[in-house]
Coordinates of C-alpha atoms in Angstrom, one line a residue:
Chain W
M1 CA -13.6 -3.0 -20.8
N2 CA -13.9 -2.8 -16.6
K3 CA -13.0 0.6 -15.5
E4 CA -10.5 -1.6 -13.6
D5 CA -8.7 -2.2 -16.5
Y6 CA -9.2 1.5 -18.1
F7 CA -7.3 3.6 -15.0
I8 CA -4.6 0.3 -15.6
Q9 CA -4.4 1.5 -18.8
Q10 CA -3.7 5.0 -18.1
F11 CA -0.5 3.9 -16.7
T12 CA 0.5 0.7 -18.8
N13 CA 2.7 3.8 -21.1
Q14 CA 5.0 4.5 -18.1
T15 CA 6.1 2.1 -17.3
K16 CA 6.0 -1.8 -18.5
L17 CA 6.7 -2.6 -14.6
I18 CA 2.7 -3.3 -14.3
G19 CA 0.5 -5.9 -15.7
D20 CA 2.1 -8.6 -13.2
D21 CA 1.8 -10.5 -10.4
A22 CA 4.1 -7.6 -8.6
A23 CA 6.4 -5.6 -10.3
V24 CA 9.9 -6.2 -10.0
V25 CA 13.2 -3.8 -9.7
G26 CA 16.9 -4.9 -9.7
N27 CA 15.7 -7.9 -7.5
M28 CA 12.9 -6.4 -5.0
V29 CA 9.4 -7.2 -5.3
Y30 CA 6.3 -5.3 -4.9
S31 CA 2.6 -6.3 -4.3
Q32 CA -0.4 -4.5 -3.3
D33 CA -3.5 -5.1 -3.3
A34 CA -6.7 -4.2 -1.5
F35 CA -9.1 -6.3 1.3
F36 CA -11.8 -4.7 1.4
E37 CA -15.0 -4.8 2.7
N38 CA -17.8 -5.8 1.0
V39 CA -15.6 -6.1 -2.4
H40 CA -13.9 -8.7 -0.8
F41 CA -15.3 -10.3 1.8
K42 CA -18.5 -9.9 4.0
R43 CA -17.9 -9.5 7.7
E44 CA -20.6 -12.0 8.6
W45 CA -18.8 -15.3 6.5
M46 CA -15.6 -14.7 8.7
S47 CA -13.5 -13.8 12.0
L48 CA -11.7 -10.8 12.2
K49 CA -8.4 -12.9 12.6
Q50 CA -9.3 -14.5 9.3
I51 CA -9.8 -11.5 7.6
A52 CA -6.6 -9.9 8.0
S53 CA -5.1 -13.5 7.7
K54 CA -7.0 -14.1 4.5
A55 CA -5.6 -10.6 3.3
M56 CA -2.1 -11.2 4.1
L57 CA -2.2 -14.8 2.5
V58 CA -3.7 -12.8 -1.3
N59 CA -0.8 -10.5 -0.9
I60 CA 1.7 -13.4 -0.1
S61 CA 0.1 -15.9 -2.7
D62 CA 1.5 -12.2 -5.3
A63 CA 5.1 -12.8 -4.5
I64 CA 5.0 -16.7 -5.1
A65 CA 4.0 -16.1 -8.2
M66 CA 6.3 -13.9 -8.9
N67 CA 9.2 -16.8 -7.1
A68 CA 9.7 -13.6 -4.7
K69 CA 9.9 -15.0 -1.1
P70 CA 8.6 -11.6 1.1
L71 CA 10.7 -9.5 3.6
Y72 CA 8.6 -7.2 5.2
A73 CA 4.5 -6.0 4.7
L74 CA 3.4 -2.4 5.1
L75 CA -0.3 -2.5 6.4
T76 CA -2.8 0.1 6.1
V77 CA -6.6 -0.8 7.4
A78 CA -9.1 1.8 7.8
I79 CA -10.8 0.8 11.2
P80 CA -14.5 1.0 11.6
K81 CA -15.3 3.6 14.4
D82 CA -17.1 0.9 16.5
F83 CA -14.4 -1.4 17.2
S84 CA -13.8 -2.1 20.5
T85 CA -10.0 -2.9 21.6
S86 CA -10.4 -7.3 21.9
D87 CA -11.6 -6.6 17.7
L88 CA -8.1 -4.7 17.4
R89 CA -6.5 -7.8 19.1
K90 CA -7.9 -9.4 17.1
L91 CA -7.3 -8.2 14.1
A92 CA -3.8 -7.9 14.8
N93 CA -2.8 -11.5 16.0
G94 CA -4.5 -11.9 12.0
F95 CA -1.7 -9.9 10.9
K96 CA 0.9 -10.9 13.4
K97 CA 0.2 -14.9 13.2
V98 CA 0.9 -15.5 8.7
A99 CA 4.1 -12.3 9.4
N100 CA 5.5 -14.8 12.0
D101 CA 4.5 -18.0 9.9
Y102 CA 6.8 -16.7 6.7
G103 CA 9.1 -14.5 8.8
I104 CA 7.7 -10.9 7.5
K105 CA 8.2 -8.1 9.0
I106 CA 5.7 -5.8 9.5
I107 CA 7.2 -2.4 9.2
G108 CA 4.8 0.2 8.8
G109 CA 1.1 1.5 7.8
D110 CA -1.8 3.2 8.0
T111 CA -4.4 3.2 10.8
I112 CA -7.7 5.5 9.7
S113 CA -11.5 5.8 11.3
N114 CA -13.6 4.9 8.7
E115 CA -17.1 3.7 8.1
K116 CA -16.1 0.2 6.8
L117 CA -13.4 -2.3 7.3
D118 CA -11.0 -1.5 4.5
I119 CA -7.6 -3.6 4.4
S120 CA -4.3 -2.4 1.7
I121 CA -1.0 -4.1 2.2
T122 CA 2.4 -4.2 0.4
I123 CA 4.9 -7.1 0.8
I124 CA 8.4 -6.2 -0.7
S125 CA 9.8 -9.6 -1.5
Q126 CA 13.0 -10.8 -2.6
T127 CA 13.6 -12.4 -5.5
S128 CA 17.2 -13.5 -7.9
N129 CA 14.7 -15.7 -10.3
P130 CA 11.5 -14.0 -11.3
K131 CA 8.7 -15.4 -12.7
Y132 CA 6.7 -13.3 -15.1
R133 CA 2.6 -14.2 -17.0
A134 CA 4.8 -13.2 -21.1
D135 CA 7.4 -16.0 -20.6
A136 CA 5.8 -19.2 -21.5
K137 CA 7.1 -20.6 -24.6
I138 CA 5.8 -23.4 -27.5
G139 CA 6.0 -26.5 -26.4
D140 CA 4.9 -26.2 -22.9
L141 CA 2.7 -28.2 -20.2
V142 CA 0.9 -25.9 -18.5
C143 CA -0.8 -26.4 -15.2
Y144 CA -2.4 -25.3 -11.7
T145 CA -2.0 -26.9 -8.0
G146 CA -4.9 -27.8 -6.1
T147 CA -8.2 -28.5 -6.8
L148 CA -10.1 -25.5 -8.1
G149 CA -13.3 -24.8 -7.7
S150 CA -14.4 -25.3 -4.2
C151 CA -14.2 -21.3 -3.6
K152 CA -16.5 -20.7 -6.0
K153 CA -19.5 -23.2 -4.5
D154 CA -18.2 -21.8 -0.8
L155 CA -18.6 -18.2 -2.3
K156 CA -22.8 -18.9 -3.3
K157 CA -23.6 -21.3 0.1
L158 CA -21.7 -17.3 1.8
L159 CA -24.0 -15.2 -0.4
K160 CA -26.7 -17.2 0.7
G161 CA -26.1 -17.2 4.2
K162 CA -24.8 -20.6 4.6
K163 CA -22.1 -21.0 6.2
V164 CA -18.9 -22.5 5.3
P165 CA -15.9 -24.4 7.3
S166 CA -13.0 -22.3 9.1
K167 CA -10.4 -24.5 7.0
A168 CA -12.4 -23.9 3.6
K169 CA -9.5 -22.1 1.1
F170 CA -11.9 -19.4 0.6
I171 CA -11.4 -18.6 4.1
K172 CA -8.3 -20.0 4.1
P173 CA -6.0 -20.2 1.6
K174 CA -3.9 -22.9 1.3
L175 CA -0.2 -21.7 -0.7
K176 CA 1.7 -23.5 -1.7
G177 CA 5.1 -21.4 -1.6
D178 CA 7.5 -24.6 -1.1
F179 CA 6.9 -26.5 -3.4
F180 CA 7.6 -23.3 -6.2
Y181 CA 10.3 -22.1 -4.8
D182 CA 11.4 -26.0 -5.4
I183 CA 10.8 -26.4 -8.9
S184 CA 11.1 -22.5 -10.0
K185 CA 14.1 -23.1 -11.9
Y186 CA 12.5 -25.1 -14.8
V187 CA 9.8 -22.8 -14.4
N188 CA 8.3 -20.6 -17.5
A189 CA 5.9 -18.7 -16.9
S190 CA 3.5 -18.0 -14.2
L191 CA 0.5 -16.7 -11.8
D192 CA -1.7 -17.5 -9.1
I193 CA -5.4 -18.0 -9.7
S194 CA -7.6 -14.9 -7.6
D195 CA -9.3 -14.9 -10.7
G196 CA -10.0 -18.2 -12.5
L197 CA -8.5 -20.8 -14.6
F198 CA -9.9 -19.5 -17.6
F199 CA -9.3 -16.1 -16.1
E200 CA -5.2 -16.4 -15.7
L201 CA -4.9 -18.1 -18.6
Q202 CA -6.5 -15.7 -20.7
R203 CA -3.2 -13.0 -19.6
V204 CA -0.8 -16.4 -19.7
S205 CA -1.8 -16.1 -23.3
K206 CA -2.2 -12.0 -23.9
A207 CA 0.8 -11.6 -22.0
S208 CA 3.0 -14.2 -24.5
K209 CA 0.4 -14.4 -27.2
V210 CA 0.2 -18.1 -26.9
G211 CA -2.6 -20.1 -27.1
F212 CA -3.8 -23.0 -25.6
E213 CA -4.1 -27.0 -26.4
F214 CA -6.2 -28.2 -23.3
F215 CA -5.7 -32.2 -23.3
D216 CA -9.2 -32.5 -21.2
E217 CA -12.4 -30.5 -21.1
I218 CA -12.1 -28.2 -17.7
S219 CA -15.9 -27.6 -16.0
P220 CA -16.8 -23.7 -16.2
E221 CA -17.2 -25.2 -12.4
V222 CA -13.6 -25.5 -11.9
G223 CA -12.3 -23.1 -15.1
T224 CA -13.9 -20.0 -12.5
S225 CA -13.3 -20.6 -9.6
G226 CA -12.0 -17.5 -8.2
E227 CA -10.2 -16.7 -5.4
E228 CA -8.4 -20.3 -5.6
Y229 CA -4.9 -18.8 -4.5
E230 CA -4.0 -22.3 -6.3
M231 CA -0.2 -21.7 -8.5
L232 CA -0.9 -21.6 -12.8
F233 CA 2.3 -22.1 -14.5
T234 CA 3.8 -23.2 -17.6
F235 CA 7.6 -25.0 -18.4
P236 CA 9.1 -27.5 -20.6
K237 CA 8.3 -30.5 -21.7
K238 CA 12.2 -32.4 -20.3
H239 CA 11.1 -31.0 -16.3
L240 CA 7.7 -33.2 -16.4
E241 CA 9.3 -35.7 -14.1
K242 CA 11.7 -33.0 -12.1
V243 CA 8.3 -30.8 -11.3
M244 CA 6.3 -34.1 -10.9
L245 CA 8.8 -35.6 -8.5
S246 CA 8.5 -32.4 -6.3
A247 CA 5.0 -32.3 -6.2
K248 CA 5.0 -35.2 -5.0
N249 CA 8.0 -34.8 -2.0
H250 CA 5.9 -31.6 -1.4
K251 CA 2.6 -33.9 -1.1
V252 CA 1.1 -30.5 -3.8
P253 CA -1.6 -32.5 -6.5
L254 CA -0.6 -31.3 -10.0
N255 CA -2.7 -30.9 -12.9
I256 CA -1.0 -31.0 -16.0
F257 CA -3.7 -29.6 -18.7
A258 CA -2.9 -28.4 -20.7
K259 CA -0.1 -27.7 -23.7
V260 CA 1.0 -24.5 -25.0
I261 CA 0.9 -23.9 -28.8
K262 CA 0.9 -20.5 -31.3
G263 CA -2.0 -18.7 -30.8
S264 CA -4.7 -17.2 -28.4
Y265 CA -6.9 -18.4 -25.9
K266 CA -9.9 -16.1 -25.0
T267 CA -12.2 -17.1 -22.6
T268 CA -16.0 -15.9 -22.2
A269 CA -16.5 -16.1 -18.8
K270 CA -17.0 -14.1 -16.9
N271 CA -13.9 -12.7 -13.7
H272 CA -15.0 -15.3 -10.2
H273 CA -14.7 -12.9 -7.6
F274 CA -16.5 -11.8 -5.7
Chain R
M1 CA -5.4 6.3 23.7
N2 CA -7.7 6.5 20.5
K3 CA -8.1 3.4 18.1
E4 CA -5.1 3.0 15.9
D5 CA -2.7 4.2 18.3
Y6 CA -4.0 1.0 20.8
F7 CA -3.4 -0.6 16.8
I8 CA -0.2 0.6 16.1
Q9 CA 0.7 -0.6 19.3
Q10 CA -0.2 -4.2 18.3
F11 CA 2.5 -4.5 15.6
T12 CA 5.5 -2.2 17.9
N13 CA 7.1 -4.5 19.4
Q14 CA 7.5 -6.7 17.0
T15 CA 9.8 -4.0 15.1
K16 CA 11.1 -0.8 16.1
L17 CA 11.2 -0.1 12.7
I18 CA 7.4 1.4 12.8
G19 CA 6.9 5.2 14.3
D20 CA 8.2 6.8 11.7
D21 CA 6.7 8.1 9.1
A22 CA 8.2 5.7 7.4
A23 CA 10.4 2.5 7.9
V24 CA 13.9 2.4 6.8
V25 CA 15.7 -1.2 5.0
G26 CA 19.1 -0.8 4.6
N27 CA 19.0 2.0 2.3
M28 CA 15.0 1.7 1.2
V29 CA 12.0 3.7 2.8
Y30 CA 8.3 2.6 2.4
S31 CA 5.9 4.7 3.1
Q32 CA 1.7 3.5 2.9
D33 CA -0.5 5.9 3.1
A34 CA -4.6 5.9 3.2
F35 CA -6.2 9.2 1.6
F36 CA -9.9 8.0 1.9
E37 CA -13.0 9.6 1.1
N38 CA -14.7 11.0 4.2
V39 CA -11.8 10.8 6.3
H40 CA -9.4 12.6 4.7
F41 CA -11.5 13.8 1.8
K42 CA -15.2 15.3 0.4
R43 CA -15.4 15.1 -3.0
E44 CA -17.0 18.0 -3.7
W45 CA -13.7 20.4 -2.7
M46 CA -11.4 19.5 -5.4
S47 CA -11.8 17.8 -8.5
L48 CA -10.1 14.5 -9.6
K49 CA -7.2 15.6 -9.9
Q50 CA -6.0 17.5 -7.5
I51 CA -7.3 14.5 -5.0
A52 CA -5.4 12.4 -6.5
S53 CA -2.0 14.8 -6.9
K54 CA -2.7 15.6 -3.2
A55 CA -2.4 11.7 -2.4
M56 CA 0.8 11.1 -4.4
L57 CA 2.3 14.5 -2.6
V58 CA 1.5 13.1 1.3
N59 CA 2.9 11.1 0.7
I60 CA 6.3 12.0 -1.0
S61 CA 6.3 14.2 2.0
D62 CA 6.6 11.7 4.5
A63 CA 9.6 10.6 2.0
I64 CA 10.7 13.7 1.8
A65 CA 10.7 14.0 5.9
M66 CA 12.6 11.3 6.0
N67 CA 15.6 12.5 4.0
A68 CA 14.4 9.9 1.1
K69 CA 14.4 11.1 -2.3
P70 CA 11.2 9.3 -3.7
L71 CA 11.8 6.4 -6.9
Y72 CA 7.6 3.9 -7.2
A73 CA 4.9 4.5 -6.5
L74 CA 2.1 1.8 -6.1
L75 CA -1.4 2.4 -5.8
T76 CA -4.6 0.7 -4.6
V77 CA -7.5 3.0 -6.1
A78 CA -10.8 2.2 -4.8
I79 CA -13.5 3.0 -7.6
P80 CA -16.6 4.1 -7.2
K81 CA -19.4 2.7 -9.0
D82 CA -20.5 5.7 -10.9
F83 CA -16.8 6.6 -12.3
S84 CA -17.1 7.6 -15.8
T85 CA -13.1 7.1 -18.4
S86 CA -13.5 10.6 -18.3
D87 CA -13.5 11.5 -14.2
L88 CA -11.2 7.8 -14.1
R89 CA -8.2 10.0 -17.4
K90 CA -8.5 12.8 -14.7
L91 CA -7.4 10.6 -11.8
A92 CA -5.6 9.0 -13.4
N93 CA -3.9 12.5 -14.7
G94 CA -3.8 13.5 -11.2
F95 CA -1.8 10.3 -10.4
K96 CA 1.0 10.8 -13.3
K97 CA 1.7 14.5 -13.2
V98 CA 3.1 14.2 -9.9
A99 CA 4.5 11.1 -10.5
N100 CA 6.5 13.0 -13.4
D101 CA 6.7 16.5 -10.9
Y102 CA 9.4 14.1 -8.8
G103 CA 10.8 12.0 -10.7
I104 CA 8.4 8.8 -9.4
K105 CA 8.1 5.5 -11.7
I106 CA 4.0 4.3 -10.8
I107 CA 5.1 -0.2 -10.8
G108 CA 1.7 -1.4 -10.0
G109 CA -0.9 -1.4 -7.5
D110 CA -4.5 -2.6 -7.5
T111 CA -7.9 -1.3 -8.2
I112 CA -11.0 -2.5 -7.2
S113 CA -14.9 -1.2 -7.9
N114 CA -15.9 0.3 -3.8
E115 CA -18.8 3.0 -2.6
K116 CA -16.5 5.7 -1.9
L117 CA -13.3 6.4 -3.4
D118 CA -10.6 5.3 -0.9
I119 CA -6.2 5.4 -2.3
S120 CA -4.0 4.2 -1.1
I121 CA 0.0 4.4 -2.0
T122 CA 2.6 2.9 -0.7
I123 CA 6.1 5.3 -2.2
I124 CA 9.5 3.4 -2.5
S125 CA 12.4 6.0 -1.4
Q126 CA 16.0 5.5 -1.1
T127 CA 18.2 7.4 1.8
S128 CA 22.1 8.0 2.2
N129 CA 21.3 9.4 5.6
P130 CA 17.3 8.8 6.9
K131 CA 16.6 11.2 9.3
Y132 CA 14.4 10.7 12.5
R133 CA 12.1 12.2 16.0
A134 CA 14.6 9.8 18.1
D135 CA 17.7 11.8 17.0
A136 CA 17.0 15.2 18.8
K137 CA 19.5 16.7 20.7
I138 CA 19.3 18.5 23.6
G139 CA 20.1 22.4 22.2
D140 CA 18.9 22.1 19.1
L141 CA 16.9 24.6 17.6
V142 CA 13.9 23.7 16.2
C143 CA 12.0 25.0 13.3
Y144 CA 9.7 24.3 10.9
T145 CA 9.2 25.4 7.4
G146 CA 6.6 27.5 5.5
T147 CA 3.4 29.3 7.2
L148 CA 1.0 27.0 9.4
G149 CA -2.9 27.8 10.2
S150 CA -4.0 28.0 6.6
C151 CA -4.7 25.1 6.6
K152 CA -7.0 25.1 9.4
K153 CA -8.8 27.7 8.6
D154 CA -9.8 26.0 4.2
L155 CA -10.6 23.3 6.1
K156 CA -13.5 25.5 8.1
K157 CA -14.4 27.0 5.3
L158 CA -14.7 23.4 3.5
L159 CA -17.1 21.9 6.2
K160 CA -19.0 25.2 6.4
G161 CA -19.5 23.9 2.4
K162 CA -17.6 27.3 1.1
K163 CA -14.8 26.7 -1.6
V164 CA -11.2 27.8 -1.1
P165 CA -8.6 28.8 -4.1
S166 CA -7.0 26.2 -6.1
K167 CA -3.5 27.4 -5.0
A168 CA -4.8 26.8 -1.5
K169 CA -1.9 24.4 0.6
F170 CA -4.6 22.4 2.0
I171 CA -6.1 21.9 -2.3
K172 CA -1.8 21.3 -2.8
P173 CA 1.1 21.0 -0.2
K174 CA 3.7 23.0 -1.2
L175 CA 6.9 20.1 -1.1
K176 CA 9.8 21.8 1.3
G177 CA 12.0 18.8 -0.7
D178 CA 14.4 20.2 -2.8
F179 CA 15.9 23.0 0.6
F180 CA 14.9 20.3 2.8
Y181 CA 17.6 16.9 1.0
D182 CA 19.9 20.8 0.1
I183 CA 20.8 20.6 4.2
S184 CA 19.4 17.5 5.7
K185 CA 23.2 17.2 6.6
Y186 CA 22.9 20.1 9.4
V187 CA 19.5 17.8 10.4
N188 CA 19.1 15.5 14.1
A189 CA 15.6 14.9 14.1
S190 CA 12.5 15.5 11.3
L191 CA 9.2 14.4 10.5
D192 CA 6.4 16.7 8.2
I193 CA 3.7 18.4 9.7
S194 CA 0.3 16.6 8.8
D195 CA -1.2 16.7 12.8
G196 CA -0.2 20.4 13.3
L197 CA 2.5 22.0 14.9
F198 CA 1.7 21.1 18.3
F199 CA 0.1 17.0 18.2
E200 CA 4.5 16.9 16.1
L201 CA 6.2 18.4 18.7
Q202 CA 4.9 15.9 21.2
R203 CA 5.3 12.7 19.1
V204 CA 9.0 14.1 18.9
S205 CA 9.2 14.4 22.4
K206 CA 8.2 10.9 23.3
A207 CA 10.3 9.9 20.7
S208 CA 13.4 11.6 22.0
K209 CA 12.6 12.1 25.8
V210 CA 13.2 15.5 25.1
G211 CA 11.3 18.9 25.8
F212 CA 10.8 22.4 24.3
E213 CA 12.0 25.9 25.6
F214 CA 9.9 28.1 23.7
F215 CA 11.1 31.3 22.8
D216 CA 7.9 33.1 21.4
E217 CA 3.9 31.9 22.3
I218 CA 2.3 30.5 19.3
S219 CA -1.1 30.3 18.6
P220 CA -3.2 27.6 18.4
E221 CA -4.3 29.1 15.2
V222 CA -0.6 28.0 14.0
G223 CA -0.2 25.2 16.6
T224 CA -3.2 23.1 16.0
S225 CA -3.5 23.4 12.3
G226 CA -3.4 20.0 11.1
E227 CA -2.4 18.6 6.6
E228 CA -0.2 21.2 6.6
Y229 CA 3.0 19.3 5.1
E230 CA 5.5 21.4 6.0
M231 CA 8.7 20.0 7.7
L232 CA 9.3 20.0 11.1
F233 CA 12.8 19.0 12.0
T234 CA 15.8 20.1 14.8
F235 CA 19.8 21.0 14.2
P236 CA 23.1 21.5 16.2
K237 CA 22.9 25.6 15.9
K238 CA 26.0 25.6 14.8
H239 CA 24.6 25.2 11.6
L240 CA 21.9 27.9 12.0
E241 CA 24.1 30.2 9.1
K242 CA 24.4 27.5 6.7
V243 CA 20.1 26.6 7.1
M244 CA 20.1 29.2 7.2
L245 CA 21.3 30.8 4.0
S246 CA 19.4 27.9 2.3
A247 CA 16.1 28.3 2.7
K248 CA 17.1 32.0 2.2
N249 CA 18.1 30.3 -1.4
H250 CA 15.6 28.4 -1.7
K251 CA 12.7 30.7 -0.9
V252 CA 11.9 29.1 2.2
P253 CA 10.5 30.9 5.0
L254 CA 11.7 29.6 8.1
N255 CA 10.8 29.6 11.8
I256 CA 13.6 29.0 14.6
F257 CA 10.9 28.8 17.4
A258 CA 12.3 25.9 20.2
K259 CA 15.2 25.3 21.9
V260 CA 15.4 21.0 22.8
I261 CA 16.2 21.3 26.5
K262 CA 15.9 18.4 28.8
G263 CA 12.0 17.1 30.2
S264 CA 8.4 16.6 28.3
Y265 CA 6.3 18.0 25.7
K266 CA 2.9 17.3 25.8
T267 CA -0.1 18.7 24.1
T268 CA -3.6 19.0 25.3
A269 CA -5.1 19.8 20.9
K270 CA -6.9 17.4 19.5
N271 CA -5.8 16.1 16.0
H272 CA -6.4 18.4 13.7
H273 CA -6.9 16.9 11.1
F274 CA -10.3 16.5 8.7

């Protein structure tokens, strides 16, 4: 067990709310994610606006994965001492643009002076029908949205000092909220793919106590690509047509790649996240 | 204007919710504060349990200042790579102890591996009668709880490499929640003293568009001592007896030091916070 998981385990006896992408209390959903320089990104990889934008989007992705609509955000931003007012405006504009796109109000937070740019965001969302990792049922179909693999490739490029296009998903995640909200009534279990498909499947297996029968082999390039922020979900076979029709209407590629079976699933792949 | 204030200003056109110790939405109150190594504390000053405990308490202080009861916490903890499992347990115990003392459920958050110990906490609270900085009224009495000054002295000692006792307020803030909740019905404006009395008074002046008539001179040692986490509040004179009686019952020293008048108040003192 790594240190992060060990630390989290210290709290899981206290509450059953920990362990999904966000915590559900009544019809409110709370998620908090860090987006730290040299942990989640390097500054030379992206513009300040892109950094702020991605920090917001990865947090919004958690809300979508719980089938919740984000309403409010709290931003804690640790600002490097050498930032100019122009830098600060660019950063603020990144936050505001995404907040505006998603109808989110930025209601507070904290700013401090720090060595590096470390962002921590809380998203407050609302749902009438929360979705969890633990609700996959035997016989469910398992699918993910979009295509997987580009983020791992782009991360490799960036780590080698190469550039990637600004429209790349690694720079700007392409969330599938509209589609997912539309089909959520058919969904049993869901989460977003932040640490790679294989890793997320292991989470579903552990939470739902199920295994998977794969229809085709999934290559490591696809299965271990992290920071994709695509949706991974399971649904009863009887809803297949409705789910596929909605995917078509929303122009969301859908990859139905496995069936939920009795058993368990473990991956030997490493948690692939910069 | 410093960079942190400039950054915050980029968001204040968006919403009027920013600017108090916490944001109020309906009867829910949301606050998020950073507690970063080498920004808010040095690791040699305090045990890991004390660090976690203070991180929680300074956030709870914001909730109390809004007259809100903390219910839930989200913890984002950036963990240094060299931490042992024993270190992680000590840290977790600090969070859990305070959460337990205040009846707070830790419902989620994020953990990452980082160079230093950087904590960001969101506290979700509930109130039926939120208190703001902007509601000081002409004629109100102005007071603070406890005694001010020790935190600045202790910070100086620590910066010189000396030790301070573990029961010092700088190590463990002594929140006055029970007293403040009790008298909150009489209070007009309130906030906690995190950046020094003079600085907080300037905030009240700006938000409420008022000045202060001081009954006695306040020494810089008292007025510029930050991280005190005492309550600063104003209330109509007619409630004086009830407020003083409650202070006595709760064994809270109360210092009524000024009256709210027309005008404005500015301090030349620096924001005194490590």
